[in-house]
């Protein structure tokens, strides 16, 4: 498949609330460097902006970001604003609140419910928006999210947020949130190497909610971008299809349900095209079973 025929639409579409998006999206974390955070060498600004331009050209209309995605010299939100504003009408930008970092990039105490408005306004300023399409509450160990999610629901009612989601959540958190306001999506870690997300995958399917897995390509090392020694089964299927192991992982993920939205992150233009192309890769039932048979006990 050449880059001229690659389109994010090949993976199909799903709804984030009342917003239809292509199921192959883009995670913005790695636009700032090898990770979202201040370690490592900042990525070339022009390259990061070119990745965003190319993503939109390829039909990506769902970008996942956060104000706390910044490295020493780069902010994901600022890059998105610079590259894409004025924004295409069909572009959905999802962001996250909850975690907090100081100006030096060090993690500090996560936001209290009364501090979430400030985080929402920070995202609005950085993105140059008067409202946010989707805000995910990233859980930071809470057993009960009612106060935090309630605070975001008030901002939704005030028109600052269109849709709400939750991230790093368990089934009881989804129940708590839905008792307060509609939940458009759940973002949880899930991949061939992290099967513990299957319960939430099923919960979202049963409720018609988008499931947005993160770290769907990366194994151990996650935020640093490292991928562990690849499973033989993944390598074998990659060879059989003439694709990369990462593309096999993305194809497997998308075939876990029509409600699954992929947001692989990259700041590399070639990796971007390859990731989007994976949306057209269809694995057979036998191939899916082979991947499901992988021993994950050491992952």
mmCIF file with all atom_site columns, C-alpha atoms in Angstrom, residues 149-271:
data_model
loop_
_atom_site.group_PDB
_atom_site.id
_atom_site.type_symbol
_atom_site.label_atom_id
_atom_site.label_alt_id
_atom_site.label_comp_id
_atom_site.label_asym_id
_atom_site.label_entity_id
_atom_site.label_seq_id
_atom_site.pdbx_PDB_ins_code
_atom_site.Cartn_x
_atom_site.Cartn_y
_atom_site.Cartn_z
_atom_site.occupancy
_atom_site.B_iso_or_equiv
_atom_site.pdbx_formal_charge
_atom_site.auth_seq_id
_atom_site.auth_comp_id
_atom_site.auth_asym_id
_atom_site.auth_atom_id
_atom_site.pdbx_PDB_model_num
ATOM 1   C CA . UNK A 1 149 ? -16.467 14.388  37.482 1.00 0.00 ? 149 UNK A CA 1
ATOM 2   C CA . UNK A 1 150 ? -19.222 16.568  38.914 1.00 0.00 ? 150 UNK A CA 1
ATOM 3   C CA . UNK A 1 151 ? -16.950 19.599  38.630 1.00 0.00 ? 151 UNK A CA 1
ATOM 4   C CA . UNK A 1 152 ? -16.331 18.826  34.971 1.00 0.00 ? 152 UNK A CA 1
ATOM 5   C CA . UNK A 1 153 ? -20.055 18.298  34.399 1.00 0.00 ? 153 UNK A CA 1
ATOM 6   C CA . UNK A 1 154 ? -20.637 21.837  35.681 1.00 0.00 ? 154 UNK A CA 1
ATOM 7   C CA . UNK A 1 155 ? -18.136 23.155  33.135 1.00 0.00 ? 155 UNK A CA 1
ATOM 8   C CA . UNK A 1 156 ? -19.943 21.143  30.472 1.00 0.00 ? 156 UNK A CA 1
ATOM 9   C CA . UNK A 1 157 ? -23.219 22.753  31.486 1.00 0.00 ? 157 UNK A CA 1
ATOM 10  C CA . UNK A 1 158 ? -21.498 26.155  31.285 1.00 0.00 ? 158 UNK A CA 1
ATOM 11  C CA . UNK A 1 159 ? -20.481 25.486  27.675 1.00 0.00 ? 159 UNK A CA 1
ATOM 12  C CA . UNK A 1 160 ? -16.716 25.162  28.193 1.00 0.00 ? 160 UNK A CA 1
ATOM 13  C CA . UNK A 1 161 ? -16.761 21.427  27.395 1.00 0.00 ? 161 UNK A CA 1
ATOM 14  C CA . UNK A 1 162 ? -18.862 19.546  24.849 1.00 0.00 ? 162 UNK A CA 1
ATOM 15  C CA . UNK A 1 163 ? -18.273 15.945  25.963 1.00 0.00 ? 163 UNK A CA 1
ATOM 16  C CA . UNK A 1 164 ? -16.737 14.153  28.935 1.00 0.00 ? 164 UNK A CA 1
ATOM 17  C CA . UNK A 1 165 ? -14.726 10.978  29.322 1.00 0.00 ? 165 UNK A CA 1
ATOM 18  C CA . UNK A 1 166 ? -12.645 9.168   31.919 1.00 0.00 ? 166 UNK A CA 1
ATOM 19  C CA . UNK A 1 167 ? -9.152  7.697   31.767 1.00 0.00 ? 167 UNK A CA 1
ATOM 20  C CA . UNK A 1 168 ? -7.414  5.030   33.816 1.00 0.00 ? 168 UNK A CA 1
ATOM 21  C CA . UNK A 1 169 ? -10.780 3.941   35.142 1.00 0.00 ? 169 UNK A CA 1
ATOM 22  C CA . UNK A 1 170 ? -12.451 0.838   36.534 1.00 0.00 ? 170 UNK A CA 1
ATOM 23  C CA . UNK A 1 171 ? -16.029 -0.283  35.931 1.00 0.00 ? 171 UNK A CA 1
ATOM 24  C CA . UNK A 1 172 ? -17.266 1.310   39.160 1.00 0.00 ? 172 UNK A CA 1
ATOM 25  C CA . UNK A 1 173 ? -15.811 4.655   38.062 1.00 0.00 ? 173 UNK A CA 1
ATOM 26  C CA . UNK A 1 174 ? -17.799 4.456   34.835 1.00 0.00 ? 174 UNK A CA 1
ATOM 27  C CA . UNK A 1 175 ? -20.966 3.821   36.823 1.00 0.00 ? 175 UNK A CA 1
ATOM 28  C CA . UNK A 1 176 ? -20.203 6.767   39.119 1.00 0.00 ? 176 UNK A CA 1
ATOM 29  C CA . UNK A 1 177 ? -19.582 9.073   36.168 1.00 0.00 ? 177 UNK A CA 1
ATOM 30  C CA . UNK A 1 178 ? -22.645 8.026   34.192 1.00 0.00 ? 178 UNK A CA 1
ATOM 31  C CA . UNK A 1 179 ? -24.819 8.799   37.203 1.00 0.00 ? 179 UNK A CA 1
ATOM 32  C CA . UNK A 1 180 ? -23.685 12.430  36.857 1.00 0.00 ? 180 UNK A CA 1
ATOM 33  C CA . UNK A 1 181 ? -23.371 13.085  33.116 1.00 0.00 ? 181 UNK A CA 1
ATOM 34  C CA . UNK A 1 182 ? -23.042 11.172  29.825 1.00 0.00 ? 182 UNK A CA 1
ATOM 35  C CA . UNK A 1 183 ? -19.645 9.525   29.262 1.00 0.00 ? 183 UNK A CA 1
ATOM 36  C CA . UNK A 1 184 ? -18.419 9.709   25.659 1.00 0.00 ? 184 UNK A CA 1
ATOM 37  C CA . UNK A 1 185 ? -15.349 7.515   26.040 1.00 0.00 ? 185 UNK A CA 1
ATOM 38  C CA . UNK A 1 186 ? -13.035 5.618   28.343 1.00 0.00 ? 186 UNK A CA 1
ATOM 39  C CA . UNK A 1 187 ? -9.271  5.819   27.871 1.00 0.00 ? 187 UNK A CA 1
ATOM 40  C CA . UNK A 1 188 ? -7.422  2.897   29.468 1.00 0.00 ? 188 UNK A CA 1
ATOM 41  C CA . UNK A 1 189 ? -4.182  1.087   28.887 1.00 0.00 ? 189 UNK A CA 1
ATOM 42  C CA . UNK A 1 190 ? -4.789  -1.930  26.682 1.00 0.00 ? 190 UNK A CA 1
ATOM 43  C CA . UNK A 1 191 ? -2.693  -3.864  24.203 1.00 0.00 ? 191 UNK A CA 1
ATOM 44  C CA . UNK A 1 192 ? -1.582  -7.353  23.275 1.00 0.00 ? 192 UNK A CA 1
ATOM 45  C CA . UNK A 1 193 ? 0.720   -7.052  26.293 1.00 0.00 ? 193 UNK A CA 1
ATOM 46  C CA . UNK A 1 194 ? -1.851  -5.566  28.671 1.00 0.00 ? 194 UNK A CA 1
ATOM 47  C CA . UNK A 1 195 ? -4.966  -7.747  28.565 1.00 0.00 ? 195 UNK A CA 1
ATOM 48  C CA . UNK A 1 196 ? -6.264  -6.429  31.894 1.00 0.00 ? 196 UNK A CA 1
ATOM 49  C CA . UNK A 1 197 ? -8.198  -3.798  29.958 1.00 0.00 ? 197 UNK A CA 1
ATOM 50  C CA . UNK A 1 198 ? -10.577 -6.371  28.518 1.00 0.00 ? 198 UNK A CA 1
ATOM 51  C CA . UNK A 1 199 ? -13.242 -5.852  31.181 1.00 0.00 ? 199 UNK A CA 1
ATOM 52  C CA . UNK A 1 200 ? -13.530 -2.155  30.355 1.00 0.00 ? 200 UNK A CA 1
ATOM 53  C CA . UNK A 1 201 ? -13.432 -2.959  26.644 1.00 0.00 ? 201 UNK A CA 1
ATOM 54  C CA . UNK A 1 202 ? -16.535 -5.104  27.156 1.00 0.00 ? 202 UNK A CA 1
ATOM 55  C CA . UNK A 1 203 ? -18.205 -2.585  29.482 1.00 0.00 ? 203 UNK A CA 1
ATOM 56  C CA . UNK A 1 204 ? -17.866 0.143   26.872 1.00 0.00 ? 204 UNK A CA 1
ATOM 57  C CA . UNK A 1 205 ? -19.171 -2.122  24.115 1.00 0.00 ? 205 UNK A CA 1
ATOM 58  C CA . UNK A 1 206 ? -22.239 -2.972  26.178 1.00 0.00 ? 206 UNK A CA 1
ATOM 59  C CA . UNK A 1 207 ? -22.949 0.713   26.801 1.00 0.00 ? 207 UNK A CA 1
ATOM 60  C CA . UNK A 1 208 ? -22.148 1.951   23.291 1.00 0.00 ? 208 UNK A CA 1
ATOM 61  C CA . UNK A 1 209 ? -19.238 4.043   24.567 1.00 0.00 ? 209 UNK A CA 1
ATOM 62  C CA . UNK A 1 210 ? -15.986 4.570   22.674 1.00 0.00 ? 210 UNK A CA 1
ATOM 63  C CA . UNK A 1 211 ? -13.001 2.714   24.131 1.00 0.00 ? 211 UNK A CA 1
ATOM 64  C CA . UNK A 1 212 ? -9.721  4.525   23.493 1.00 0.00 ? 212 UNK A CA 1
ATOM 65  C CA . UNK A 1 213 ? -6.681  2.417   24.429 1.00 0.00 ? 213 UNK A CA 1
ATOM 66  C CA . UNK A 1 214 ? -3.343  4.045   25.124 1.00 0.00 ? 214 UNK A CA 1
ATOM 67  C CA . UNK A 1 215 ? 0.085   2.396   24.853 1.00 0.00 ? 215 UNK A CA 1
ATOM 68  C CA . UNK A 1 216 ? -1.420  0.063   22.253 1.00 0.00 ? 216 UNK A CA 1
ATOM 69  C CA . UNK A 1 217 ? 1.939   -0.260  20.472 1.00 0.00 ? 217 UNK A CA 1
ATOM 70  C CA . UNK A 1 218 ? 4.477   0.286   23.231 1.00 0.00 ? 218 UNK A CA 1
ATOM 71  C CA . UNK A 1 219 ? 5.250   -2.466  25.692 1.00 0.00 ? 219 UNK A CA 1
ATOM 72  C CA . UNK A 1 220 ? 7.610   -2.036  28.601 1.00 0.00 ? 220 UNK A CA 1
ATOM 73  C CA . UNK A 1 221 ? 9.007   1.474   28.776 1.00 0.00 ? 221 UNK A CA 1
ATOM 74  C CA . UNK A 1 222 ? 5.658   2.976   27.679 1.00 0.00 ? 222 UNK A CA 1
ATOM 75  C CA . UNK A 1 223 ? 6.123   6.765   28.190 1.00 0.00 ? 223 UNK A CA 1
ATOM 76  C CA . UNK A 1 224 ? 9.736   6.542   26.987 1.00 0.00 ? 224 UNK A CA 1
ATOM 77  C CA . UNK A 1 225 ? 8.545   4.969   23.766 1.00 0.00 ? 225 UNK A CA 1
ATOM 78  C CA . UNK A 1 226 ? 10.359  1.677   24.211 1.00 0.00 ? 226 UNK A CA 1
ATOM 79  C CA . UNK A 1 227 ? 8.963   -1.538  22.840 1.00 0.00 ? 227 UNK A CA 1
ATOM 80  C CA . UNK A 1 228 ? 10.081  -4.749  24.481 1.00 0.00 ? 228 UNK A CA 1
ATOM 81  C CA . UNK A 1 229 ? 11.487  -7.698  22.550 1.00 0.00 ? 229 UNK A CA 1
ATOM 82  C CA . UNK A 1 230 ? 8.651   -8.484  20.153 1.00 0.00 ? 230 UNK A CA 1
ATOM 83  C CA . UNK A 1 231 ? 6.609   -11.680 20.440 1.00 0.00 ? 231 UNK A CA 1
ATOM 84  C CA . UNK A 1 232 ? 7.351   -14.310 17.812 1.00 0.00 ? 232 UNK A CA 1
ATOM 85  C CA . UNK A 1 233 ? 3.669   -14.445 16.850 1.00 0.00 ? 233 UNK A CA 1
ATOM 86  C CA . UNK A 1 234 ? 3.554   -10.715 16.111 1.00 0.00 ? 234 UNK A CA 1
ATOM 87  C CA . UNK A 1 235 ? 6.756   -10.880 14.069 1.00 0.00 ? 235 UNK A CA 1
ATOM 88  C CA . UNK A 1 236 ? 5.460   -13.863 12.093 1.00 0.00 ? 236 UNK A CA 1
ATOM 89  C CA . UNK A 1 237 ? 2.238   -12.082 11.118 1.00 0.00 ? 237 UNK A CA 1
ATOM 90  C CA . UNK A 1 238 ? 4.156   -8.924  10.251 1.00 0.00 ? 238 UNK A CA 1
ATOM 91  C CA . UNK A 1 239 ? 6.315   -10.921 7.832  1.00 0.00 ? 239 UNK A CA 1
ATOM 92  C CA . UNK A 1 240 ? 3.293   -12.685 6.352  1.00 0.00 ? 240 UNK A CA 1
ATOM 93  C CA . UNK A 1 241 ? 1.540   -9.397  5.593  1.00 0.00 ? 241 UNK A CA 1
ATOM 94  C CA . UNK A 1 242 ? 4.653   -7.411  4.682  1.00 0.00 ? 242 UNK A CA 1
ATOM 95  C CA . UNK A 1 243 ? 4.027   -4.888  7.441  1.00 0.00 ? 243 UNK A CA 1
ATOM 96  C CA . UNK A 1 244 ? 5.675   -3.869  10.701 1.00 0.00 ? 244 UNK A CA 1
ATOM 97  C CA . UNK A 1 245 ? 4.940   -5.414  14.115 1.00 0.00 ? 245 UNK A CA 1
ATOM 98  C CA . UNK A 1 246 ? 3.447   -2.064  15.183 1.00 0.00 ? 246 UNK A CA 1
ATOM 99  C CA . UNK A 1 247 ? 0.947   -2.277  12.329 1.00 0.00 ? 247 UNK A CA 1
ATOM 100 C CA . UNK A 1 248 ? -0.054  -5.779  13.394 1.00 0.00 ? 248 UNK A CA 1
ATOM 101 C CA . UNK A 1 249 ? -0.598  -4.518  16.941 1.00 0.00 ? 249 UNK A CA 1
ATOM 102 C CA . UNK A 1 250 ? -2.797  -1.667  15.726 1.00 0.00 ? 250 UNK A CA 1
ATOM 103 C CA . UNK A 1 251 ? -4.818  -3.941  13.432 1.00 0.00 ? 251 UNK A CA 1
ATOM 104 C CA . UNK A 1 252 ? -5.370  -6.379  16.316 1.00 0.00 ? 252 UNK A CA 1
ATOM 105 C CA . UNK A 1 253 ? -6.517  -3.507  18.519 1.00 0.00 ? 253 UNK A CA 1
ATOM 106 C CA . UNK A 1 254 ? -9.003  -2.142  16.017 1.00 0.00 ? 254 UNK A CA 1
ATOM 107 C CA . UNK A 1 255 ? -10.496 -5.616  15.524 1.00 0.00 ? 255 UNK A CA 1
ATOM 108 C CA . UNK A 1 256 ? -11.320 -5.916  19.232 1.00 0.00 ? 256 UNK A CA 1
ATOM 109 C CA . UNK A 1 257 ? -14.546 -4.022  18.591 1.00 0.00 ? 257 UNK A CA 1
ATOM 110 C CA . UNK A 1 258 ? -16.131 -1.404  16.350 1.00 0.00 ? 258 UNK A CA 1
ATOM 111 C CA . UNK A 1 259 ? -16.152 0.974   19.335 1.00 0.00 ? 259 UNK A CA 1
ATOM 112 C CA . UNK A 1 260 ? -12.333 0.937   19.679 1.00 0.00 ? 260 UNK A CA 1
ATOM 113 C CA . UNK A 1 261 ? -10.545 4.144   18.662 1.00 0.00 ? 261 UNK A CA 1
ATOM 114 C CA . UNK A 1 262 ? -6.781  3.989   18.148 1.00 0.00 ? 262 UNK A CA 1
ATOM 115 C CA . UNK A 1 263 ? -4.591  6.968   19.061 1.00 0.00 ? 263 UNK A CA 1
ATOM 116 C CA . UNK A 1 264 ? -1.013  5.828   18.337 1.00 0.00 ? 264 UNK A CA 1
ATOM 117 C CA . UNK A 1 265 ? 1.464   8.568   19.103 1.00 0.00 ? 265 UNK A CA 1
ATOM 118 C CA . UNK A 1 266 ? 4.384   9.572   16.911 1.00 0.00 ? 266 UNK A CA 1
ATOM 119 C CA . UNK A 1 267 ? 6.406   12.569  15.867 1.00 0.00 ? 267 UNK A CA 1
ATOM 120 C CA . UNK A 1 268 ? 7.857   10.733  12.875 1.00 0.00 ? 268 UNK A CA 1
ATOM 121 C CA . UNK A 1 269 ? 6.168   11.344  9.486  1.00 0.00 ? 269 UNK A CA 1
ATOM 122 C CA . UNK A 1 270 ? 6.945   7.845   8.189  1.00 0.00 ? 270 UNK A CA 1
ATOM 123 C CA . UNK A 1 271 ? 5.610   6.194   11.333 1.00 0.00 ? 271 UNK A CA 1
#
